[in-house]
Tab-separated table of C-alpha atoms in Angstrom:
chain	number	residue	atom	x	y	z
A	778	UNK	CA	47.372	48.517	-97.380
A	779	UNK	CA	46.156	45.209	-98.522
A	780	UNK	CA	46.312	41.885	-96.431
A	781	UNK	CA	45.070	38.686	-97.329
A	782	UNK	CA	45.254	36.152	-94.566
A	783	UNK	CA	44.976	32.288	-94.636
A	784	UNK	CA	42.181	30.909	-92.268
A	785	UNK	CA	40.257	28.293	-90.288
A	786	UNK	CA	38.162	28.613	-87.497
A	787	UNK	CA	38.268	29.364	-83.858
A	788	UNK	CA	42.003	30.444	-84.329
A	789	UNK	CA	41.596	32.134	-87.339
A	790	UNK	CA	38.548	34.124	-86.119
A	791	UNK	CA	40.329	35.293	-83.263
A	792	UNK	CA	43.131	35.958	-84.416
A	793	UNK	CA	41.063	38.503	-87.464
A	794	UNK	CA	39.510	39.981	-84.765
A	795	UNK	CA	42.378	41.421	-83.582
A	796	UNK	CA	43.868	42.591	-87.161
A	797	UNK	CA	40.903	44.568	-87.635
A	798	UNK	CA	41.276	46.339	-84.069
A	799	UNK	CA	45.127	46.779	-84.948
A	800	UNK	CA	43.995	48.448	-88.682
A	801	UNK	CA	41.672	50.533	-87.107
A	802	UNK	CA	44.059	51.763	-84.895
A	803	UNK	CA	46.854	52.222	-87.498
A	804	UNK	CA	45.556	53.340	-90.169
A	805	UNK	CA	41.679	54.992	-89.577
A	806	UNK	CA	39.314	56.060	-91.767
A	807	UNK	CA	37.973	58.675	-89.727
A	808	UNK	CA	34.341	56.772	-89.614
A	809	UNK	CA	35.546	53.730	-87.153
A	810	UNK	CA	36.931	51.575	-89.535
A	811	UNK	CA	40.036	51.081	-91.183
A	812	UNK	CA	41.937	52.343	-94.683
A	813	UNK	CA	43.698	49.111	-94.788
A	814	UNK	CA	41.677	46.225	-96.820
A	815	UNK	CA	41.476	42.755	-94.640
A	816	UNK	CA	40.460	39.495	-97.025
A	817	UNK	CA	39.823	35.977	-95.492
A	818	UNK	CA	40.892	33.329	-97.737
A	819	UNK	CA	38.650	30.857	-95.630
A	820	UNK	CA	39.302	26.515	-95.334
A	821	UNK	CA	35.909	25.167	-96.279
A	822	UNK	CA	37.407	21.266	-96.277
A	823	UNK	CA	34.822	20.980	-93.075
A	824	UNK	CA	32.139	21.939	-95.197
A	825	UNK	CA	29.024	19.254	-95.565
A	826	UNK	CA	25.413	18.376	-96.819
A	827	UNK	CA	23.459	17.852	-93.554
A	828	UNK	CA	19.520	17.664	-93.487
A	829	UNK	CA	19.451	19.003	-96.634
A	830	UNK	CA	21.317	21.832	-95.580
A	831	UNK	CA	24.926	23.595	-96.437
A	832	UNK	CA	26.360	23.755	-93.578
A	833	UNK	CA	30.072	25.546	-93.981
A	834	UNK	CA	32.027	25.558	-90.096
A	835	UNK	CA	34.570	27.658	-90.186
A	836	UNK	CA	32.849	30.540	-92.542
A	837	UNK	CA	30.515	30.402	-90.166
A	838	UNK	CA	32.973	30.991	-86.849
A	839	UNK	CA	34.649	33.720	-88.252
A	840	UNK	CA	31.256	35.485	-89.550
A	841	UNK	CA	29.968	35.161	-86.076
A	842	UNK	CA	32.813	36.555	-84.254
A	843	UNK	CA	33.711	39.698	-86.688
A	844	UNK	CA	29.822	40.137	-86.277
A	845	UNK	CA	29.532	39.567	-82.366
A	846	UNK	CA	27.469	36.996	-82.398
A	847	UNK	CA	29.925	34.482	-81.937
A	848	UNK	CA	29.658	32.400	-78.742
A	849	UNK	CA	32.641	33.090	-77.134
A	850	UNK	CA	32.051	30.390	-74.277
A	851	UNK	CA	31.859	27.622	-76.138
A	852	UNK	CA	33.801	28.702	-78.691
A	853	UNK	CA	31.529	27.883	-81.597
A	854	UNK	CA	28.010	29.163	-83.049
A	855	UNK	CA	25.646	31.783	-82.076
A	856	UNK	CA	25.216	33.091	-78.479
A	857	UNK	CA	21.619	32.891	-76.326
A	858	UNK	CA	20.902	30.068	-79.086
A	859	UNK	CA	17.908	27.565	-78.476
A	860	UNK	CA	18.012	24.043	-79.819
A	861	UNK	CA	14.483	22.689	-80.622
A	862	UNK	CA	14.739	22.215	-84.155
A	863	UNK	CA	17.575	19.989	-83.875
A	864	UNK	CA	15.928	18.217	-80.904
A	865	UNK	CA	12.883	17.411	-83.606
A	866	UNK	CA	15.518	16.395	-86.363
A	867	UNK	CA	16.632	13.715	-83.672
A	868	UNK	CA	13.490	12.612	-82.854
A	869	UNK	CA	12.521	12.070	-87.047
A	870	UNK	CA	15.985	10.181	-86.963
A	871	UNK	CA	17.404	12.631	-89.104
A	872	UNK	CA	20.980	14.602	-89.246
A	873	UNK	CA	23.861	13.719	-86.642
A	874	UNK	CA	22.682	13.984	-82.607
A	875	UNK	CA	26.057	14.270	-81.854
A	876	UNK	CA	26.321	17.416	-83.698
A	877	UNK	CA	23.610	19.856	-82.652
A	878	UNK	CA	23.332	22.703	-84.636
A	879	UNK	CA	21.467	25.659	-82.884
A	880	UNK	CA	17.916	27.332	-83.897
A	881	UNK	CA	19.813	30.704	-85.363
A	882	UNK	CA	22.760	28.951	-86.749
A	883	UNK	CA	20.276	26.718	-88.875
A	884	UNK	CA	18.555	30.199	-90.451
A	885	UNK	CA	22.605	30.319	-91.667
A	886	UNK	CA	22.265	27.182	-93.348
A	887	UNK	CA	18.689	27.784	-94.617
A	888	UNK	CA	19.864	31.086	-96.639
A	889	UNK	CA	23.110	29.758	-97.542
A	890	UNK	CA	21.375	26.956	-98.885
A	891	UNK	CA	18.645	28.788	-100.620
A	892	UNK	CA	21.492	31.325	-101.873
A	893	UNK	CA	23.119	28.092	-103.475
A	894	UNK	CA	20.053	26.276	-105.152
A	895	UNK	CA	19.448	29.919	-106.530
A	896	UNK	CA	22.540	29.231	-108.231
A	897	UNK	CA	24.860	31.551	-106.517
A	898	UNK	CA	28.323	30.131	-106.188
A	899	UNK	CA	29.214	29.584	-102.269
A	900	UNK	CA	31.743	33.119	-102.734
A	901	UNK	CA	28.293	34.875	-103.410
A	902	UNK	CA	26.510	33.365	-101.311
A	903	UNK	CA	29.201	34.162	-98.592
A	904	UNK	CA	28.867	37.874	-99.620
A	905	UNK	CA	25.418	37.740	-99.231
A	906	UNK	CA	25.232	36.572	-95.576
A	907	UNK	CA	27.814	38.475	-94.744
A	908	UNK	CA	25.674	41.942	-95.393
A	909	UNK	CA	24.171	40.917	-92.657
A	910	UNK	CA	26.626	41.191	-90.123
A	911	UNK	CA	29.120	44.197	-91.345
A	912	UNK	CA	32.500	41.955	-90.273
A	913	UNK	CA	34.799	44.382	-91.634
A	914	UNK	CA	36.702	41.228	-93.594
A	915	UNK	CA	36.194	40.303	-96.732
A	916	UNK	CA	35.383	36.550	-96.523
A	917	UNK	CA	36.433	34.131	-99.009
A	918	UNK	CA	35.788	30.846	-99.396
A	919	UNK	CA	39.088	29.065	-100.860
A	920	UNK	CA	37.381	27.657	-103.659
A	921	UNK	CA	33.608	27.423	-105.329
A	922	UNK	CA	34.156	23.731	-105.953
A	923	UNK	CA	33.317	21.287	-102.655
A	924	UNK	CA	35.836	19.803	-101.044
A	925	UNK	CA	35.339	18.072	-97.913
A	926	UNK	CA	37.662	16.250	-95.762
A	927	UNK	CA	37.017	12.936	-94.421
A	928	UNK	CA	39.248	11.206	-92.211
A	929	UNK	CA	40.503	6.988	-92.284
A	930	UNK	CA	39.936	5.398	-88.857
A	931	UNK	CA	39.498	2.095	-87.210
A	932	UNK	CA	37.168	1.333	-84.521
A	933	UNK	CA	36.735	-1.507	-83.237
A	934	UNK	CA	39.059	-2.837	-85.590
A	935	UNK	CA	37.569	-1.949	-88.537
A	936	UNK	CA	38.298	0.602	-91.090
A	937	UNK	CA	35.868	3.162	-91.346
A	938	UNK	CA	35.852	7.022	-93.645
A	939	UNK	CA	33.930	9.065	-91.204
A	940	UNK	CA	33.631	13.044	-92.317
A	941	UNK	CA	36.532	14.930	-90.591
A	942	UNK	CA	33.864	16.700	-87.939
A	943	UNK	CA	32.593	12.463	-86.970
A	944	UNK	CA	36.450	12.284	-86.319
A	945	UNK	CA	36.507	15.609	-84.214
A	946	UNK	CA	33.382	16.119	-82.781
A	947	UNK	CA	31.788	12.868	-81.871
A	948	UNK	CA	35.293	10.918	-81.543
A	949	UNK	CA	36.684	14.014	-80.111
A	950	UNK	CA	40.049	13.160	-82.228
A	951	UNK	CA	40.663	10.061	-79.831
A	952	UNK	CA	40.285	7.627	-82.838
A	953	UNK	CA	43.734	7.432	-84.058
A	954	UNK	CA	43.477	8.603	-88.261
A	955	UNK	CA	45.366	6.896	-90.402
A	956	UNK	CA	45.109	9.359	-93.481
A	957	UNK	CA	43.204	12.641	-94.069
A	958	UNK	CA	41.733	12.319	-97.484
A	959	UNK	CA	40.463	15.344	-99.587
A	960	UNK	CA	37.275	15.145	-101.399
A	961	UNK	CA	36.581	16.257	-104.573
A	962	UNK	CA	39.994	17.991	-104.040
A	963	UNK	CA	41.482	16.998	-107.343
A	964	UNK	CA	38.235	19.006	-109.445
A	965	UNK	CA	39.022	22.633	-107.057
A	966	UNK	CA	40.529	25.613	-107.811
A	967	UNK	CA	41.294	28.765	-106.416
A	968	UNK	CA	38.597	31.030	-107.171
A	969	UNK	CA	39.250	34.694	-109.241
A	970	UNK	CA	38.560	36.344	-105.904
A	971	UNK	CA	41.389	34.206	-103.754
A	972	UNK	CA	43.671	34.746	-106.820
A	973	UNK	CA	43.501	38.448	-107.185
A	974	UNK	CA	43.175	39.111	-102.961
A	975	UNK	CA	46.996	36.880	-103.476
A	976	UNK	CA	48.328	38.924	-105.915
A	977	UNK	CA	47.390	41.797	-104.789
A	978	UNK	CA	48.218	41.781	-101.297
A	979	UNK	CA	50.927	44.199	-99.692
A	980	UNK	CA	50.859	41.392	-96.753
A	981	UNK	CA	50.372	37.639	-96.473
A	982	UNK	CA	49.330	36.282	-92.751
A	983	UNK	CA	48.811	32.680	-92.333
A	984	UNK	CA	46.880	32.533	-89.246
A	985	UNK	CA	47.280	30.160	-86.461
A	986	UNK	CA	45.005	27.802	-87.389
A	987	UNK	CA	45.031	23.978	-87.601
A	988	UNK	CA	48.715	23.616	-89.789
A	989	UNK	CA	46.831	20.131	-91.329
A	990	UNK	CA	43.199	20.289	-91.530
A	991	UNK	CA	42.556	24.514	-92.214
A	992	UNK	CA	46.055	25.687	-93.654
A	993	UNK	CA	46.762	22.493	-94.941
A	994	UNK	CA	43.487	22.186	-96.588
A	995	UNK	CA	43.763	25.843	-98.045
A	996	UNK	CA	47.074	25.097	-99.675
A	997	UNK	CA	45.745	21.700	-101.094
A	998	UNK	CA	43.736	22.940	-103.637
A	999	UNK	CA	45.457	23.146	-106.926
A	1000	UNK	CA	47.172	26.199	-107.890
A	1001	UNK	CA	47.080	27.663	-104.402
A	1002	UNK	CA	50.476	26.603	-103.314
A	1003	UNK	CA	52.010	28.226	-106.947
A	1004	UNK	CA	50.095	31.323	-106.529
A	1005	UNK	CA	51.296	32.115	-103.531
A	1006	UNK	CA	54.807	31.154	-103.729
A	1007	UNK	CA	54.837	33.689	-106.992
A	1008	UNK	CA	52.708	36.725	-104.813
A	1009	UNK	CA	55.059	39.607	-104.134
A	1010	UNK	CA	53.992	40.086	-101.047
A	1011	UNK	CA	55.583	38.357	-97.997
A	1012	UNK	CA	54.313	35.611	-96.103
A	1013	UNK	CA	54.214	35.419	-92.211
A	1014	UNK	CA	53.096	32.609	-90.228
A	1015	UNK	CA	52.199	32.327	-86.683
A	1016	UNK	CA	52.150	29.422	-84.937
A	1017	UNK	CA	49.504	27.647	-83.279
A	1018	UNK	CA	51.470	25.259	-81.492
A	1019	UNK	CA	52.959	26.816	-77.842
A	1020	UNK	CA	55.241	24.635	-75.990
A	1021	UNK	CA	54.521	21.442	-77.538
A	1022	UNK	CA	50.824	21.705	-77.532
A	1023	UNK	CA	48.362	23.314	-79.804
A	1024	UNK	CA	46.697	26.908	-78.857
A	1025	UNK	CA	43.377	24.876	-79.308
A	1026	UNK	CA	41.332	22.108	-80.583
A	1027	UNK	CA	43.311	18.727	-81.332
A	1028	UNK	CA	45.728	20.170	-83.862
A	1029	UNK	CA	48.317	17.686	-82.250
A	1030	UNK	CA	45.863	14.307	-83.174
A	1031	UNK	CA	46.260	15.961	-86.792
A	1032	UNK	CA	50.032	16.394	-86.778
A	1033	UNK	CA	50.525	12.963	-85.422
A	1034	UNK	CA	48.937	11.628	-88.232
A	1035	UNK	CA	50.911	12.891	-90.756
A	1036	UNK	CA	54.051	12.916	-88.973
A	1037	UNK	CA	54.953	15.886	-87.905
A	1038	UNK	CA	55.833	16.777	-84.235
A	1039	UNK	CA	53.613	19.083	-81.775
A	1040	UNK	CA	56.048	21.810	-81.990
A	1041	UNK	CA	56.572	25.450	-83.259
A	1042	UNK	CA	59.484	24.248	-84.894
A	1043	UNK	CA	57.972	21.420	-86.069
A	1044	UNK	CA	55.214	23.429	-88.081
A	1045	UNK	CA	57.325	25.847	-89.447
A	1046	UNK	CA	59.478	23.220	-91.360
A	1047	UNK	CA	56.163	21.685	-92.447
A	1048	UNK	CA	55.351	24.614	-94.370
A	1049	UNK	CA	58.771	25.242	-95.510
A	1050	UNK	CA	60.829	27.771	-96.343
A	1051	UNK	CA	59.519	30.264	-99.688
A	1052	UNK	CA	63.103	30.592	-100.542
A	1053	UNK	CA	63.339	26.714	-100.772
A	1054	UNK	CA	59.902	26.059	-102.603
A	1055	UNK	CA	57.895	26.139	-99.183
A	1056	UNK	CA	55.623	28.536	-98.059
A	1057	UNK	CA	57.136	30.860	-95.103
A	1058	UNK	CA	59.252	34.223	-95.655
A	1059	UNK	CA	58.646	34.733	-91.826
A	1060	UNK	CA	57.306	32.995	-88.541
A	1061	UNK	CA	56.101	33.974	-85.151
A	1062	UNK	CA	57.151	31.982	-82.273
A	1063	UNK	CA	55.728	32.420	-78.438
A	1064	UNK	CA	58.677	32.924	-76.024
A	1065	UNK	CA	58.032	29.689	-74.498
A	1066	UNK	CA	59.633	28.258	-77.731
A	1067	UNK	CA	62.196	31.371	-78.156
A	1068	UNK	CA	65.072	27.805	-79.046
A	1069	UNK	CA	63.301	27.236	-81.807
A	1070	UNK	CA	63.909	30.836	-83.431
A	1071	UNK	CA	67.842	30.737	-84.425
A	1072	UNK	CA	67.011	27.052	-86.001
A	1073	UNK	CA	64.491	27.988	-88.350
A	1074	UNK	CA	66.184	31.318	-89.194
A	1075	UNK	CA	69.298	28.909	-90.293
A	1076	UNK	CA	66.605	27.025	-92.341
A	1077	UNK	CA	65.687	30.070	-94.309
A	1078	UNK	CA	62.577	31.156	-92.274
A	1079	UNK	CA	63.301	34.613	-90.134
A	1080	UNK	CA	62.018	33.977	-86.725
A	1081	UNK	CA	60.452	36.313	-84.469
A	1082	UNK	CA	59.569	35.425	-80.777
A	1083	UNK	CA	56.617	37.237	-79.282
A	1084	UNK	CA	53.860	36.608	-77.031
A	1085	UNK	CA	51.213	34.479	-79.142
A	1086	UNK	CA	48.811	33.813	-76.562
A	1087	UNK	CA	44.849	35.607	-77.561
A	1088	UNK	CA	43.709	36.562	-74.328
A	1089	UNK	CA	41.341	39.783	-74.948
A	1090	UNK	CA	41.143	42.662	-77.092
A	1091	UNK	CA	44.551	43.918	-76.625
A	1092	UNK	CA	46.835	40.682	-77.104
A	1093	UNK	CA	44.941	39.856	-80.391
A	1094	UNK	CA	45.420	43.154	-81.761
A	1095	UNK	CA	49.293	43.225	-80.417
A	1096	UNK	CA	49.908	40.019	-81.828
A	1097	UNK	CA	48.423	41.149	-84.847
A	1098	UNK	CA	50.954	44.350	-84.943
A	1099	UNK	CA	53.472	42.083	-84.506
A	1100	UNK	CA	52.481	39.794	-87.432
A	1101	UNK	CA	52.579	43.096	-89.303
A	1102	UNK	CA	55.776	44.618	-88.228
A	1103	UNK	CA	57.500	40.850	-88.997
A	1104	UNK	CA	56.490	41.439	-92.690
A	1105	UNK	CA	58.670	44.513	-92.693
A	1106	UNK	CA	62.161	42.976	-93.605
């Protein structure tokens, strides 16, 4: 059993963690782990140069929670972290105060970078960190090439292009955007890895992640969208939107900008139907949204309503079954 899922951070993390509980449980190896093969095809649009350092977001979320170290309070970065390096990068004026990177999440960024300037591609260098912390996933970045994405605002009634984490963390998505805008997009592909983890896959998950800014990132880059509307295997979705308002994080500040409404519904018909050139064979609704299920199945996406909410252990890994058992059609 091979599944390749599509990911972003927080959501995505969480919601790996429980596939690899549900794989061990379904199909063990006898040694703790799982028969089944789990790859992350990862959104690195948040990626950026900062201090001199790489500094890759959601990578770096789900390597921290497959690895434990993941601080599960805030939601974000290492647990028992200190923060006196970025205290001194403040006080040399350096780097962004408003975005505080801790003492061991900046060793991260040191090797990453050092793997990098070595000459590694960031899919090596990915590898390479994550030795270190046994996740159980396969992480991928969705392409070698950079692409960041920075977001069109106006404050203070002036246009600015801020970096999409100026727009989420320091503006805390309260800055209305007028346009997401891909950098360096245009000169990505997918890399061999993504490509053969696509074709290769017995299942497809799309996690619920951030439809505009992680997925929508993911499927941005040129040739992703074609490669996985020709993969045999099918493609499930879950949504990240529950009763008109996203799981977590600001997804809805993202949807508004583009168009699309805060709803399960909504996001499902944003990604479209495989059978009509979209992306969905199948999507997972919560029950608070169970209306939503016989419209999209007319729309040519089968729609299964289960309990989507991550609370522990158990619900990821359920919700991960059910993922699983959707694909079966």
């Amino acid at each position: 059993m091979k599944i390749t899922v599509l990911a972003g951070g927080v959501g995505g993390a969480r919601f790996l963690r429980g596939l690899r509980t549900q794989l061990r449980k379904a199909y063990p190896n006898g040694d703790g782990g799982s028969s089944a093969e789990i790859t992350a095809v990862v959104n690195t649009g948040d990626d950026m140069w900062l201090t001199g350092l790489r500094v890759c977001p959601d990578l770096d979320s789900i390597m921290y929670t497959l690895g434990g170290a993941n601080d599960d309070e805030r939601g974000w970065g290492r647990k028992d972290e200190s923060e006196r390096v970025s205290a001194e990068l403040t006080a040399y004026g350096i780097g962004w105060p408003w975005f505080t990177l801790g003492d061991l999440d900046l060793g991260t960024h040191i090797a990453r970078s050092s793997f990098l300037r070595d000459g590694l591609t960031l899919t090596e260098a990915t590898a390479r960190l994550a030795e270190r912390w046994n996740p159980g996933v396969r992480l991928l970045p969705m392409s070698d090439q950079p692409v960041e994405t920075h977001v069109d605002i106006l404050v203070d009634g002036k246009r600015r292009i801020v970096h999409f984490e100026e727009w989420w963390v320091k503006y805390r998505a309260t800055v209305p955007a007028q346009r997401f805008i891909q950098v360096g997009v245009d000169a990505a592909k997918p890399t061999p890895s993504v490509l053969r983890a696509i074709e290769q896959a017995d299942v497809i998950l799309v996690a619920p992640s951030n439809p505009v800014v992680s997925i929508g990132t993911i499927l941005g880059v040129p040739g992703m969208r074609q490669a996985l509307h020709g993969a045999r295997a099918p493609i499930v979705g879950v949504s990240p939107i529950i009763s008109g308002a996203a799981v977590r994080g600001m997804a809805d500040a993202c949807l508004t900008a583009i168009g699309v409404e805060t709803t399960a519904a909504a996001v499902a018909k944003h990604y479209g139907a495989r059978t009509r050139g979209g992306l969905l064979d199948a999507w997972l609704v919560d029950e608070a949204d169970a209306a939503a299920a016989p419209v999209l199945t007319a729309a040519g996406i089968r729609t299964t309503v289960v309990p989507l909410w991550m609370n522990d252990a158990d619900t990821s890994a359920q919700l991960a079954a059910d993922a699983l058992a959707a694909a079966r059609f």
